[in-house]
Short mmCIF file of C-alpha atoms in Angstrom, two decimals:
data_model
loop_
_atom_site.label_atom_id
_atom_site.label_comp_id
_atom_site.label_asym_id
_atom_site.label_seq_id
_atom_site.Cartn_x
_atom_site.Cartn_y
_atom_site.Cartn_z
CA UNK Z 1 132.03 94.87 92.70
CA UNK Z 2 131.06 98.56 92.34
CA UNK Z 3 133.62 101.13 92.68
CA UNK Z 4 133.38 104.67 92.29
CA UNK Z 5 137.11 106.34 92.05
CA UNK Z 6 137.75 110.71 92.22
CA UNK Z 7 133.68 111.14 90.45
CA UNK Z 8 132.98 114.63 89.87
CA UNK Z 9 129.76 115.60 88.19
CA UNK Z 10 127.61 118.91 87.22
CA UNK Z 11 124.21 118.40 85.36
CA UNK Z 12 125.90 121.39 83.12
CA UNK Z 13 129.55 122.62 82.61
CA UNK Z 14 129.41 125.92 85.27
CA UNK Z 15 126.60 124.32 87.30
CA UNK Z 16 126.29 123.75 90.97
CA UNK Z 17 128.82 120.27 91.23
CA UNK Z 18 126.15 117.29 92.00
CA UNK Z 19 129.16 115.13 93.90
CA UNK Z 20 132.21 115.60 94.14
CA UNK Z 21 136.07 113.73 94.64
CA UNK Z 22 133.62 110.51 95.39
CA UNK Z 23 135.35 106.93 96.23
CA UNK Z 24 133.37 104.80 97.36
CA UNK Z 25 133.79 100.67 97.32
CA UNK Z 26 130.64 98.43 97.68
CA UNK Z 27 130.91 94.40 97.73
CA UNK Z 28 129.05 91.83 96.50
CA UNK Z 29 125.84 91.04 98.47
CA UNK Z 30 126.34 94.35 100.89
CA UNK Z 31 123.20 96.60 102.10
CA UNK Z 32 124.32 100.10 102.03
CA UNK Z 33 122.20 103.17 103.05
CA UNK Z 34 123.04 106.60 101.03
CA UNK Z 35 122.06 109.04 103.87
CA UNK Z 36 122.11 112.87 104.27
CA UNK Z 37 120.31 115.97 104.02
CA UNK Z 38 118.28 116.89 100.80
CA UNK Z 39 120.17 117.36 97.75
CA UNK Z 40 123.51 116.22 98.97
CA UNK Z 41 123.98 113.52 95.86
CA UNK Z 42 122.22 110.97 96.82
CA UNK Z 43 119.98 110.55 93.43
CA UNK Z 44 123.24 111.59 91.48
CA UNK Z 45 124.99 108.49 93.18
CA UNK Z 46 121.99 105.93 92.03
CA UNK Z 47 121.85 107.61 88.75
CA UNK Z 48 125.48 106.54 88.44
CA UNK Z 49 125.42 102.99 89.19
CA UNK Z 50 122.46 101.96 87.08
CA UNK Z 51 123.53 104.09 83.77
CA UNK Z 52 121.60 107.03 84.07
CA UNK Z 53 124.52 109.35 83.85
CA UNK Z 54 125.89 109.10 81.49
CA UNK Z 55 123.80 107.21 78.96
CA UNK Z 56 120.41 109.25 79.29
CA UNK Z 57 121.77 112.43 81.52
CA UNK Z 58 124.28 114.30 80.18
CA UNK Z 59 126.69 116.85 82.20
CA UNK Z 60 130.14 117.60 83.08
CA UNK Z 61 131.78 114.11 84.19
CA UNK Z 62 135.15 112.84 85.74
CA UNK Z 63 136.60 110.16 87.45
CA UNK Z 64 135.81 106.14 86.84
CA UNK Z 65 132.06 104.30 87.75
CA UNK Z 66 132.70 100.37 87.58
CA UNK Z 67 130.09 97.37 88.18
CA UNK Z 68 132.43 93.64 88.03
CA UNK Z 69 135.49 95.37 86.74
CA UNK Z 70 133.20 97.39 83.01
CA UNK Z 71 133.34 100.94 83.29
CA UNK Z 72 129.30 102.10 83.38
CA UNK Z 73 130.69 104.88 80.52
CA UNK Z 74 131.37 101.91 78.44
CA UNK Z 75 128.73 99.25 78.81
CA UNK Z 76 125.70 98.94 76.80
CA UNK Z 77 122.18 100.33 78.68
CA UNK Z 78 121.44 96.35 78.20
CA UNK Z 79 124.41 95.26 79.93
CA UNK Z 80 123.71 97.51 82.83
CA UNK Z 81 120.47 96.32 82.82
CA UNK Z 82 120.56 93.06 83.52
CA UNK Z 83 123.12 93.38 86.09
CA UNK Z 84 121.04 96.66 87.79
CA UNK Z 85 117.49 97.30 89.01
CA UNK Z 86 116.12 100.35 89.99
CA UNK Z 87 113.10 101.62 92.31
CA UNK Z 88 112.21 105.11 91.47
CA UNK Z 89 110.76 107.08 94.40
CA UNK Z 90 107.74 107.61 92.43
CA UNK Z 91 107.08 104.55 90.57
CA UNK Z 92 104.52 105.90 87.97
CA UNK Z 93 107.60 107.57 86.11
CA UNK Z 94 108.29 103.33 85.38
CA UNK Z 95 105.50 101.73 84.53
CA UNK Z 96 104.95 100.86 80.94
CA UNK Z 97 101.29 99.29 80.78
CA UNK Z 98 98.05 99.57 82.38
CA UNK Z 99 97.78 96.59 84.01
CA UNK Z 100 100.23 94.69 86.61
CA UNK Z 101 100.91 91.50 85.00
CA UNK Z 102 101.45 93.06 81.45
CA UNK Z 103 104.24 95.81 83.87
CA UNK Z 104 105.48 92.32 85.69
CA UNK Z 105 106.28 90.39 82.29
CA UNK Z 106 107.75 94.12 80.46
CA UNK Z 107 111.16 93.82 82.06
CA UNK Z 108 111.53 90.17 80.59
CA UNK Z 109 110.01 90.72 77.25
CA UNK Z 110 112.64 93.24 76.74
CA UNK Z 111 115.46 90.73 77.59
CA UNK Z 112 114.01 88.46 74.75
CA UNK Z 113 113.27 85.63 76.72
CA UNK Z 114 111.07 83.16 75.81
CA UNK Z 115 106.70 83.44 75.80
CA UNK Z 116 106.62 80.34 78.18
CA UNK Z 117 108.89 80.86 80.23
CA UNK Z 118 108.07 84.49 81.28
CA UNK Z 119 104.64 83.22 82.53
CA UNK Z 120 106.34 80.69 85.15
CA UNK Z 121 109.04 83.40 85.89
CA UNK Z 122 106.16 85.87 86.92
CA UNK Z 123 103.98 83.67 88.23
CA UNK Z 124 107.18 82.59 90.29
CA UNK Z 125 107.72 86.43 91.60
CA UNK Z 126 104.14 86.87 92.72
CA UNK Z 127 104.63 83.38 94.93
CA UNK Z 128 108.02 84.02 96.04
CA UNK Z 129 106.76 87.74 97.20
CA UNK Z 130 103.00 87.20 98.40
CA UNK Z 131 101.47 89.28 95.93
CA UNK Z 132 98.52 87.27 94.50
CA UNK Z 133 96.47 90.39 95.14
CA UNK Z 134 98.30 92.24 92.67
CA UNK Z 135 97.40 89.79 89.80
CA UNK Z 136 95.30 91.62 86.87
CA UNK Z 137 95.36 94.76 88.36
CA UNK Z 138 94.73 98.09 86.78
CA UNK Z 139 97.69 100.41 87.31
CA UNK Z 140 95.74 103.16 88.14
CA UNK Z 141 93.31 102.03 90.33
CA UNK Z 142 96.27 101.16 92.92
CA UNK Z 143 97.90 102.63 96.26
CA UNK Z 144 100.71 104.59 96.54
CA UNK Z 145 101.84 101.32 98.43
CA UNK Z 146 101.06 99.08 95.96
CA UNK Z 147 102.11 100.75 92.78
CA UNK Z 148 105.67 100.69 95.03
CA UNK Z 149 105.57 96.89 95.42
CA UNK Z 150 104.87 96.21 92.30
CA UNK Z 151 107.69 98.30 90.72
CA UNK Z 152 110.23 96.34 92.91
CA UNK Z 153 108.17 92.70 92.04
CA UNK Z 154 108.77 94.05 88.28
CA UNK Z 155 112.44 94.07 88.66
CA UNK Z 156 112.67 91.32 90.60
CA UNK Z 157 111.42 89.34 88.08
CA UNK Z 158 114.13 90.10 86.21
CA UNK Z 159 116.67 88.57 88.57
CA UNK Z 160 119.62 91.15 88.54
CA UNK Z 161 122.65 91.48 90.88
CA UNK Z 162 122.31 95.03 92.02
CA UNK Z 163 119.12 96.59 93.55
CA UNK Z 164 118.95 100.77 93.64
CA UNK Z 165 116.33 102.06 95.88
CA UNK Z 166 115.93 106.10 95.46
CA UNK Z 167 113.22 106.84 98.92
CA UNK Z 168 110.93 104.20 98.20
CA UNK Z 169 108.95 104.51 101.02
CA UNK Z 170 108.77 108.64 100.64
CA UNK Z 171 104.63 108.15 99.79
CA UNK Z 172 103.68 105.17 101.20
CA UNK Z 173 101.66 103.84 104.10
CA UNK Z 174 102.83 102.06 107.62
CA UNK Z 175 101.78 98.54 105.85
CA UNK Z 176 103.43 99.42 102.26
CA UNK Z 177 106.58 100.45 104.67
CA UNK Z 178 106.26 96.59 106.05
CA UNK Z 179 105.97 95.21 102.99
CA UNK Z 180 109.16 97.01 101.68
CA UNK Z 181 111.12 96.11 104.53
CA UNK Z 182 110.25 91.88 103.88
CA UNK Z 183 111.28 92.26 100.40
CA UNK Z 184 114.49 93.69 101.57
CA UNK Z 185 114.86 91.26 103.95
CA UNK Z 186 114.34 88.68 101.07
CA UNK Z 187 116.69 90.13 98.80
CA UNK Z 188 119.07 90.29 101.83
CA UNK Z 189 119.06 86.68 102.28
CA UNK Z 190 119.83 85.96 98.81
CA UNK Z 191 122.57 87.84 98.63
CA UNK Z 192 121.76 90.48 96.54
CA UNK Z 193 123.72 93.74 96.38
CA UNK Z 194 121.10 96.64 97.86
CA UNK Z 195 121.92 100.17 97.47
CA UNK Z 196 119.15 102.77 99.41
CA UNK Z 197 118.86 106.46 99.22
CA UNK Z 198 116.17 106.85 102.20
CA UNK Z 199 114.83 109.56 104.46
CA UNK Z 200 112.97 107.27 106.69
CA UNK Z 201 115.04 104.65 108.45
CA UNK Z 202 113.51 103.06 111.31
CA UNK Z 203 112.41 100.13 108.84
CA UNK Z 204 116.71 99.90 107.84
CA UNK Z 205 118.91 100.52 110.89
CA UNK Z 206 118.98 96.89 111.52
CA UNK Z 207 119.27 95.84 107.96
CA UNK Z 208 122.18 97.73 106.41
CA UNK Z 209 125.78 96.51 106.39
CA UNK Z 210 127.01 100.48 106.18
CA UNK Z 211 125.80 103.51 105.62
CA UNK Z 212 127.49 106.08 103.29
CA UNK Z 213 127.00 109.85 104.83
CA UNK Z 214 126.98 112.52 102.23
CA UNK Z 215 127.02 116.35 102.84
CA UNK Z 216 127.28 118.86 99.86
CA UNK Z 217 128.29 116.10 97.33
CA UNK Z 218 131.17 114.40 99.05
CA UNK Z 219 131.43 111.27 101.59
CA UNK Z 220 131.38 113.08 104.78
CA UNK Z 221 131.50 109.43 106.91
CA UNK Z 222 130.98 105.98 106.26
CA UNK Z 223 129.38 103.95 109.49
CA UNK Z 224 129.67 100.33 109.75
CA UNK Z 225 125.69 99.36 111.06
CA UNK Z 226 127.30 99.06 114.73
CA UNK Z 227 128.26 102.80 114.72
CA UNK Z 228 125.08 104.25 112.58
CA UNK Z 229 122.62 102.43 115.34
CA UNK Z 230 124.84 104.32 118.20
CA UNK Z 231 124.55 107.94 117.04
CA UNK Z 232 122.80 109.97 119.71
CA UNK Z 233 119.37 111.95 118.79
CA UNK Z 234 121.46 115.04 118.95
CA UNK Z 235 123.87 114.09 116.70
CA UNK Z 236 121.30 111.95 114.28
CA UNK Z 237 119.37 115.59 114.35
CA UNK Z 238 122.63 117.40 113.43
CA UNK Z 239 122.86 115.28 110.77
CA UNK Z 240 119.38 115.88 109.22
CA UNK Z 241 118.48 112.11 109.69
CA UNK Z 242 114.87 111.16 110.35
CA UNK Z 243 113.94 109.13 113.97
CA UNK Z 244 116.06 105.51 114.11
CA UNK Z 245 113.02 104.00 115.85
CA UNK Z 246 109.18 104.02 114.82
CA UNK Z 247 107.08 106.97 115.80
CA UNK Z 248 103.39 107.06 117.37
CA UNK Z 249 101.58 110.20 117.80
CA UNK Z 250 100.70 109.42 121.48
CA UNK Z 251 100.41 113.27 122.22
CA UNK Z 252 96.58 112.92 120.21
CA UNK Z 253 94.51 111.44 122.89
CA UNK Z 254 91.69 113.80 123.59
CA UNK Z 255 88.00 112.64 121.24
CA UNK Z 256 86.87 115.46 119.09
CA UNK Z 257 83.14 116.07 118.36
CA UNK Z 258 81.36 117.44 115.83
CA UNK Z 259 80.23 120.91 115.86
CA UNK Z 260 77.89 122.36 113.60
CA UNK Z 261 78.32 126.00 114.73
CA UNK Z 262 82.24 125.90 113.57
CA UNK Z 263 83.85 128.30 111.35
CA UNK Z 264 84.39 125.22 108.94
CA UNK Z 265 81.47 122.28 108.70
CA UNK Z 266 81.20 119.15 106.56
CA UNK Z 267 78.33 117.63 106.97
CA UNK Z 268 76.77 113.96 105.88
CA UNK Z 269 79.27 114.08 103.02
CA UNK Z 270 79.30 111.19 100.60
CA UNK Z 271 81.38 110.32 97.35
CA UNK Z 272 80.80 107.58 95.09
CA UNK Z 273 83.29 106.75 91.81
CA UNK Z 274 82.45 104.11 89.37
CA UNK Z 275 79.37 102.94 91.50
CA UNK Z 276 82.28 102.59 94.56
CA UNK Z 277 81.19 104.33 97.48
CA UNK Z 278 84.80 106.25 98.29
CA UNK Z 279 83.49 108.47 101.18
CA UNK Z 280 80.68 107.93 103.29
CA UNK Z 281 78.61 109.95 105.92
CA UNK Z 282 81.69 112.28 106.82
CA UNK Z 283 81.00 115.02 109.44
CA UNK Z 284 84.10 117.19 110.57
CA UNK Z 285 84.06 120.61 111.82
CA UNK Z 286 87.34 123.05 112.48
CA UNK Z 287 88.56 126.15 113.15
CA UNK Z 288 90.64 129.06 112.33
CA UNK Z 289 94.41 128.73 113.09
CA UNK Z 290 93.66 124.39 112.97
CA UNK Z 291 96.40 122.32 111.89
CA UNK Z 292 94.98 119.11 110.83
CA UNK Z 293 96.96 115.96 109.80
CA UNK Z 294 94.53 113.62 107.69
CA UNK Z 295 95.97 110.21 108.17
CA UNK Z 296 94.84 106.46 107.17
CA UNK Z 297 96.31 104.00 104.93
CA UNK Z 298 96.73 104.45 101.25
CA UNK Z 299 93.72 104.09 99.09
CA UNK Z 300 91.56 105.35 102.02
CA UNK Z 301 89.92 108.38 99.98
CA UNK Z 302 92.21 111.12 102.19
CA UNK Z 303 93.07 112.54 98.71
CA UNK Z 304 89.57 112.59 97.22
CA UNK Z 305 88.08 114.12 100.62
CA UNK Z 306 90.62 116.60 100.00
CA UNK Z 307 89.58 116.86 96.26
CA UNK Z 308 86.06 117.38 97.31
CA UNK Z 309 87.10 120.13 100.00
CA UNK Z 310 89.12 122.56 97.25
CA UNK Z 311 85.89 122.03 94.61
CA UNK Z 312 87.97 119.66 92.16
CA UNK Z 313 85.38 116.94 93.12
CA UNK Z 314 81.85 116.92 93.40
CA UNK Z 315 80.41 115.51 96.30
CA UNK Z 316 77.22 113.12 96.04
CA UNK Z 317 75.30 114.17 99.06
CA UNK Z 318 75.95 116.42 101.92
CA UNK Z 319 77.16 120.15 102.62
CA UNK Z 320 80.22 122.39 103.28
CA UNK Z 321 80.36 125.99 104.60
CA UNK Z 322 82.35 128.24 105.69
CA UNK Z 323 81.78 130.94 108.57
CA UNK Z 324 77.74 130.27 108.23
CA UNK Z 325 77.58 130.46 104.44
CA UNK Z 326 77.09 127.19 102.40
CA UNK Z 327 79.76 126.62 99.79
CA UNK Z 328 78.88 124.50 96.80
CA UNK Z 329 81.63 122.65 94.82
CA UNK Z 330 82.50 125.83 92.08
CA UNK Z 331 82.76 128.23 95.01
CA UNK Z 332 85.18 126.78 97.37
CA UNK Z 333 87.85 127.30 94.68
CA UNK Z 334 87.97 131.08 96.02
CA UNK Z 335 87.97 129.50 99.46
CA UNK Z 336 90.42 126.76 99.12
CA UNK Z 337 94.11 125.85 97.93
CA UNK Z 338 95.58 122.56 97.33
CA UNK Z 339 99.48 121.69 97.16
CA UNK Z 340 99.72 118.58 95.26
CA UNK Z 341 101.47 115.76 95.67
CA UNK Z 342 103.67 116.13 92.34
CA UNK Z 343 104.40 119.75 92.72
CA UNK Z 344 106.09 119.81 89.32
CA UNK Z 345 102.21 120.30 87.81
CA UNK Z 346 101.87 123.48 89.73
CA UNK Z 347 104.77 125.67 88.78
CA UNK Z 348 104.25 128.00 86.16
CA UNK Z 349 106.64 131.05 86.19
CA UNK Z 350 109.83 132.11 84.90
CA UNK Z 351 111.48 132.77 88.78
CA UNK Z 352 110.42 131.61 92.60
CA UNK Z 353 109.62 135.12 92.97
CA UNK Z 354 107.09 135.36 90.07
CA UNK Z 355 105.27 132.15 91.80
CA UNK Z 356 103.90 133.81 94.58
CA UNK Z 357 102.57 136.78 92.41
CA UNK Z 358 100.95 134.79 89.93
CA UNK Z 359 97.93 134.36 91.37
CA UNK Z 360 97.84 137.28 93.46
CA UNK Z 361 99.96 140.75 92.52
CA UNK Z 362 99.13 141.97 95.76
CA UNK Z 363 101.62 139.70 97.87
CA UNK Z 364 104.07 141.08 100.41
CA UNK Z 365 107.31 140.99 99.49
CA UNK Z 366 108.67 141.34 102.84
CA UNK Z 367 106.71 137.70 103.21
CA UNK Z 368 108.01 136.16 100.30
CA UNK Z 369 111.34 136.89 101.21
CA UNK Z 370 110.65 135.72 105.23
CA UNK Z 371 109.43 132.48 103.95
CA UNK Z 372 112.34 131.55 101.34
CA UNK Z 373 114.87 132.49 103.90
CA UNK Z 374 113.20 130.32 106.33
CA UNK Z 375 113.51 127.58 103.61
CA UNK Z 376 116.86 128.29 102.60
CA UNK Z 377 115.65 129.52 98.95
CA UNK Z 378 116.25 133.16 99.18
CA UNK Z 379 119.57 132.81 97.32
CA UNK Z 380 117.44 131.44 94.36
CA UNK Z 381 114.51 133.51 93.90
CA UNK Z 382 115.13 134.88 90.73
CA UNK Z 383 116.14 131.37 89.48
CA UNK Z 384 113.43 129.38 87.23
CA UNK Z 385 111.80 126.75 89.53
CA UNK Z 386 112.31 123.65 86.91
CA UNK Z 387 116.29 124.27 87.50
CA UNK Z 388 115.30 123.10 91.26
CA UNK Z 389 115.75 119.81 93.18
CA UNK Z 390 113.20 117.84 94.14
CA UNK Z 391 112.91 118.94 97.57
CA UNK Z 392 113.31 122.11 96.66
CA UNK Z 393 110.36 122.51 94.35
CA UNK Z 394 108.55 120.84 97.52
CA UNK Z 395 109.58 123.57 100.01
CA UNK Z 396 108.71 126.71 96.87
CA UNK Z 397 105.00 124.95 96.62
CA UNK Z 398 104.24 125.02 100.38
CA UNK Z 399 105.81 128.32 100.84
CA UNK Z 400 103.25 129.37 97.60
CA UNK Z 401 100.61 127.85 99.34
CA UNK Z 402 100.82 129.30 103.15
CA UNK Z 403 101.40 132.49 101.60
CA UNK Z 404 98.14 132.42 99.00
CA UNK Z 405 94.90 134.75 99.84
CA UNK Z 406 92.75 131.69 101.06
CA UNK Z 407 91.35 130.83 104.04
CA UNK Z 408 91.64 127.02 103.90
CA UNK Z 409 95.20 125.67 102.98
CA UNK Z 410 95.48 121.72 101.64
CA UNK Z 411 99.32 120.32 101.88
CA UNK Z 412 98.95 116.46 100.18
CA UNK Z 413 102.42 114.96 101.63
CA UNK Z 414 104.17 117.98 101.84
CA UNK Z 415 107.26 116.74 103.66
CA UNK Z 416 107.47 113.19 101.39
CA UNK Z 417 111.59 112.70 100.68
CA UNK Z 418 112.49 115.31 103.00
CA UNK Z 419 115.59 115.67 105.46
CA UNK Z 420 114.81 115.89 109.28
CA UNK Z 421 115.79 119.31 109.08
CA UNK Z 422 113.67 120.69 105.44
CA UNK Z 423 111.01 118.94 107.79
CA UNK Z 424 111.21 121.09 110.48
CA UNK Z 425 111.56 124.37 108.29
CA UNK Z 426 108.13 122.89 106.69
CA UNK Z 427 106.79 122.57 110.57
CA UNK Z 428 107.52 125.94 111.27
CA UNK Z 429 106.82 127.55 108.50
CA UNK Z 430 103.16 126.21 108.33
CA UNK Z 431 102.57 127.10 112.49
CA UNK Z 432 103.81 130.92 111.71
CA UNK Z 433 101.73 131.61 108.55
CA UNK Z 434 98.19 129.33 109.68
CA UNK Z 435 97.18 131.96 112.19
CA UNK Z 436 94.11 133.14 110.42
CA UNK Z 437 93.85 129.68 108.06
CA UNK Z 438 92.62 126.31 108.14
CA UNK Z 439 95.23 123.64 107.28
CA UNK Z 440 94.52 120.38 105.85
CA UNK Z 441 97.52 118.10 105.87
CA UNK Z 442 97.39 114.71 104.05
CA UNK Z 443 100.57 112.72 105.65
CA UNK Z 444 102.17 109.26 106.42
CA UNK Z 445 104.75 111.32 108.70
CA UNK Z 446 104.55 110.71 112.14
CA UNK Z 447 107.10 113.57 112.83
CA UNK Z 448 105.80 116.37 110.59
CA UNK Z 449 102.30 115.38 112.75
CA UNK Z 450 104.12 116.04 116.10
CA UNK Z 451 105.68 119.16 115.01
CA UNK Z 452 103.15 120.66 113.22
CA UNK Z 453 99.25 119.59 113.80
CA UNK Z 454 96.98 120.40 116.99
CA UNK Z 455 94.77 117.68 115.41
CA UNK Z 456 94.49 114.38 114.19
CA UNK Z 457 92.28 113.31 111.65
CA UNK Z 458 92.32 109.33 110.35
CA UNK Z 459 90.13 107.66 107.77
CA UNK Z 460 89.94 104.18 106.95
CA UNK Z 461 87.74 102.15 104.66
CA UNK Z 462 85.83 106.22 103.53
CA UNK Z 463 84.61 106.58 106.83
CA UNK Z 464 85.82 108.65 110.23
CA UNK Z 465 88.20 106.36 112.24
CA UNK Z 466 89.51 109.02 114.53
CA UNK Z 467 89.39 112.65 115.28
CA UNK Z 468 91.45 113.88 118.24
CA UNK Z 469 93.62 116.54 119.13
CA UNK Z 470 96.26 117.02 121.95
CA UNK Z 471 95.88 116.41 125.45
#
């Protein structure tokens, strides 16, 4: 059904090769997991399949990509189309309108089907997939989680073959993770054709027919699901593949209570947006050198707390200060730094090198280069940070961050798509340069939280669910 025969491909003629001497066979209604450390060709594989490369991405390409027999070079982006749907990891980048049933009919408008008939077929998705609460939604005013969902219900309404999945549960919550896995399972049944590039795969192991192991472009190892659920921890770790089975942060037993006389003290804080109240009576204190994971489903106000923290929200009520002095919302700026989510928005400069001194000229260099070794970016430092991967644009912004002249340090999913490994060089790298800093970290992973935090911080519904740290 899809074959890929001797693929080479460079995004440019002389660049680093993407994949390389690739043959690969997938049949008809098979699950297969793409698996492997960051930047190993995953994406480039996915791009591939669905048309990508070489319709919209151009680049240096050889060897043969074939869906039912058509060469992918030589079908129509229609053709490919209706046979293949794709789930970005972030699905903002494929959304088309403002509301959900306007982004659940798009897909079928644009295959020229009939008025009528594109009302039953959506009303028919949001049956067949239990999403009535997505129904007349505004886009924006979603979850991580459900923006997710509903990019997958908007291609399944279009009925194709093939499904590609590139990390779709990289930002989203335990229950969004849930909710993927049923819709897999309900693809599975009908005998769809699933293809997964994932990170996380306790939610898979038991779905997949095979799993495809990459490593520096080429297929290192392909498992049937027998032998992928048998590989040892050692070996899994050696492989830079996340945990096989679900992960609780057991270790985070011990209450915490609230201290006024902390270095760092929120106190009766309260948010309200669009006459919503997002955050409500929060009280938290910390300390220098804490490592705290902020955890709670999505749409919890994590984000805006964090917001609020680093002075690009206003609070409604209540207080923050810092070592005795009271910092309103303006001030905290020179107190606080926030790694965003989409990195991309916060890299400026012409090299890695030029990131860390853009904000401060003053920055050890003997630093800089400790922390992109320890991230395995030294070798492109003078390199401009838009020619990076993902991941690797990921790693540069934390490694900006823990290195900036501020006391309190915000990561917002800082290990999101990562390798087991790039998430231990995050872990590490955060513990060695916190010493003297408060560290904020807003995160769905249950290993980066065992690695990396001393304390556990969960919000649900704008309130204080938990706070505890280890026993």
């Amino acid at each position: 059904m899809i074959e890929m025969r001797k693929v080479f491909f460079s995004y440019k003629a002389g660049d680093e090769i993407q994949v390389s001497d690739l043959n690969i066979e997938i049949k008809a209604g098979e699950f297969v997991l793409l698996c492997g450390k960051s930047g190993c060709g995953k994406t480039t594989i996915l791009k591939m399949i669905n048309g990508l490369i070489p319709h919209a991405i151009e680049g240096n390409y050889q060897g043969k990509v074939t869906i039912y027999n058509k060469s992918v070079r030589e079908m129509e982006t229609f053709e490919i189309a209706e046979k293949v749907g794709s789930i970005f990891q972030n699905p903002k980048t494929q959304f088309f309108n403002l509301d959900s049933d306007g982004e659940l009919s798009f897909g079928l408008e644009n295959m020229g089907i009939e008025p009528c008939l594109i009302k039953a077929k959506v009303q028919n998705t949001i049956n067949e997939l239990d999403i009535e609460n997505l129904k007349n939604r505004n886009v924006f005013e979603l979850s991580g989680g459900e923006k997710q969902i509903l990019a997958v219900a908007s291609v399944y309404a279009t009925n194709p073959e093939i499904y590609v999945f590139d990390e779709p549960s990289a930002n989203i919550d335990e229950c969004g993770i849930e909710k993927m896995r049923e819709m897999l399972i309900k693809l599975k049944e009908q005998g769809k054709t699933i293809i997964i590039s994932e990170h996380r795969l306790y939610f898979l192991v038991d779905l997949i027919d095979k799993a495809i192991y990459l490593e520096d472009g080429k297929v290192k190892h392909i498992f049937s699901n027998t032998e992928f659920s048998l590989i040892d921890n050692k070996m899994r770790k050696g492989m830079g593949l996340r945990a096989f089975t679900k992960k609780d942060n057991i270790d985070f037993v011990n209450p915490i209570e609230f201290h006024k006389t902390d270095e760092f003290v929120i106190s009766n804080l309260n948010y309200r947006n669009n006459h919503k109240c997002v955050l409500k009576n929060m009280n938290i204190s910390a300390n220098k050198g804490d490592i705290i994971a902020i955890t709670g489903k999505n749409g919890q106000g994590k984000t805006t707390l964090m917001k609020i923290i680093c002075g690009l929200l206003k609070e409604n009520a209540g207080t923050i200060s810092y070592d005795g002095s009271l910092y309103k919302y303006k001030k905290r700026r020179t107190l606080c730094y926030m790694v965003m989510q989409d990195v991309i928005h916060q890299l400026f400069s012409e090299s890695l090198m030029d990131e860390f001194t853009l904000f401060d000229s003053n920055v050890d260099k003997e630093q800089i280069d400790s922390i992109l070794t320890k991230l395995e970016l030294i070798k492109m430092k003078n390199r401009h940070p838009m020619c990076l991967s993902g991941g690797q644009m990921q790693r540069l912004a934390v490694a900006v961050g823990m290195l900036m002249n501020r006391e309190i340090i915000i990561l917002d999913e800082p290990t999101s798509g990562l390798d087991y490994l790039n998430m231990m060089q995050i872990s590490e790298v955060i513990k060695e340069f916190s010493k003297n800093k408060i560290v904020f970290i807003v995160t769905h992973d249950k290993e980066l939280i065992d690695n990396a935090c001393n304390k556990l911080f969960e919000i649900s519904d704008g309130e204080i669910y938990g706070f505890s740290e280890r026993r």
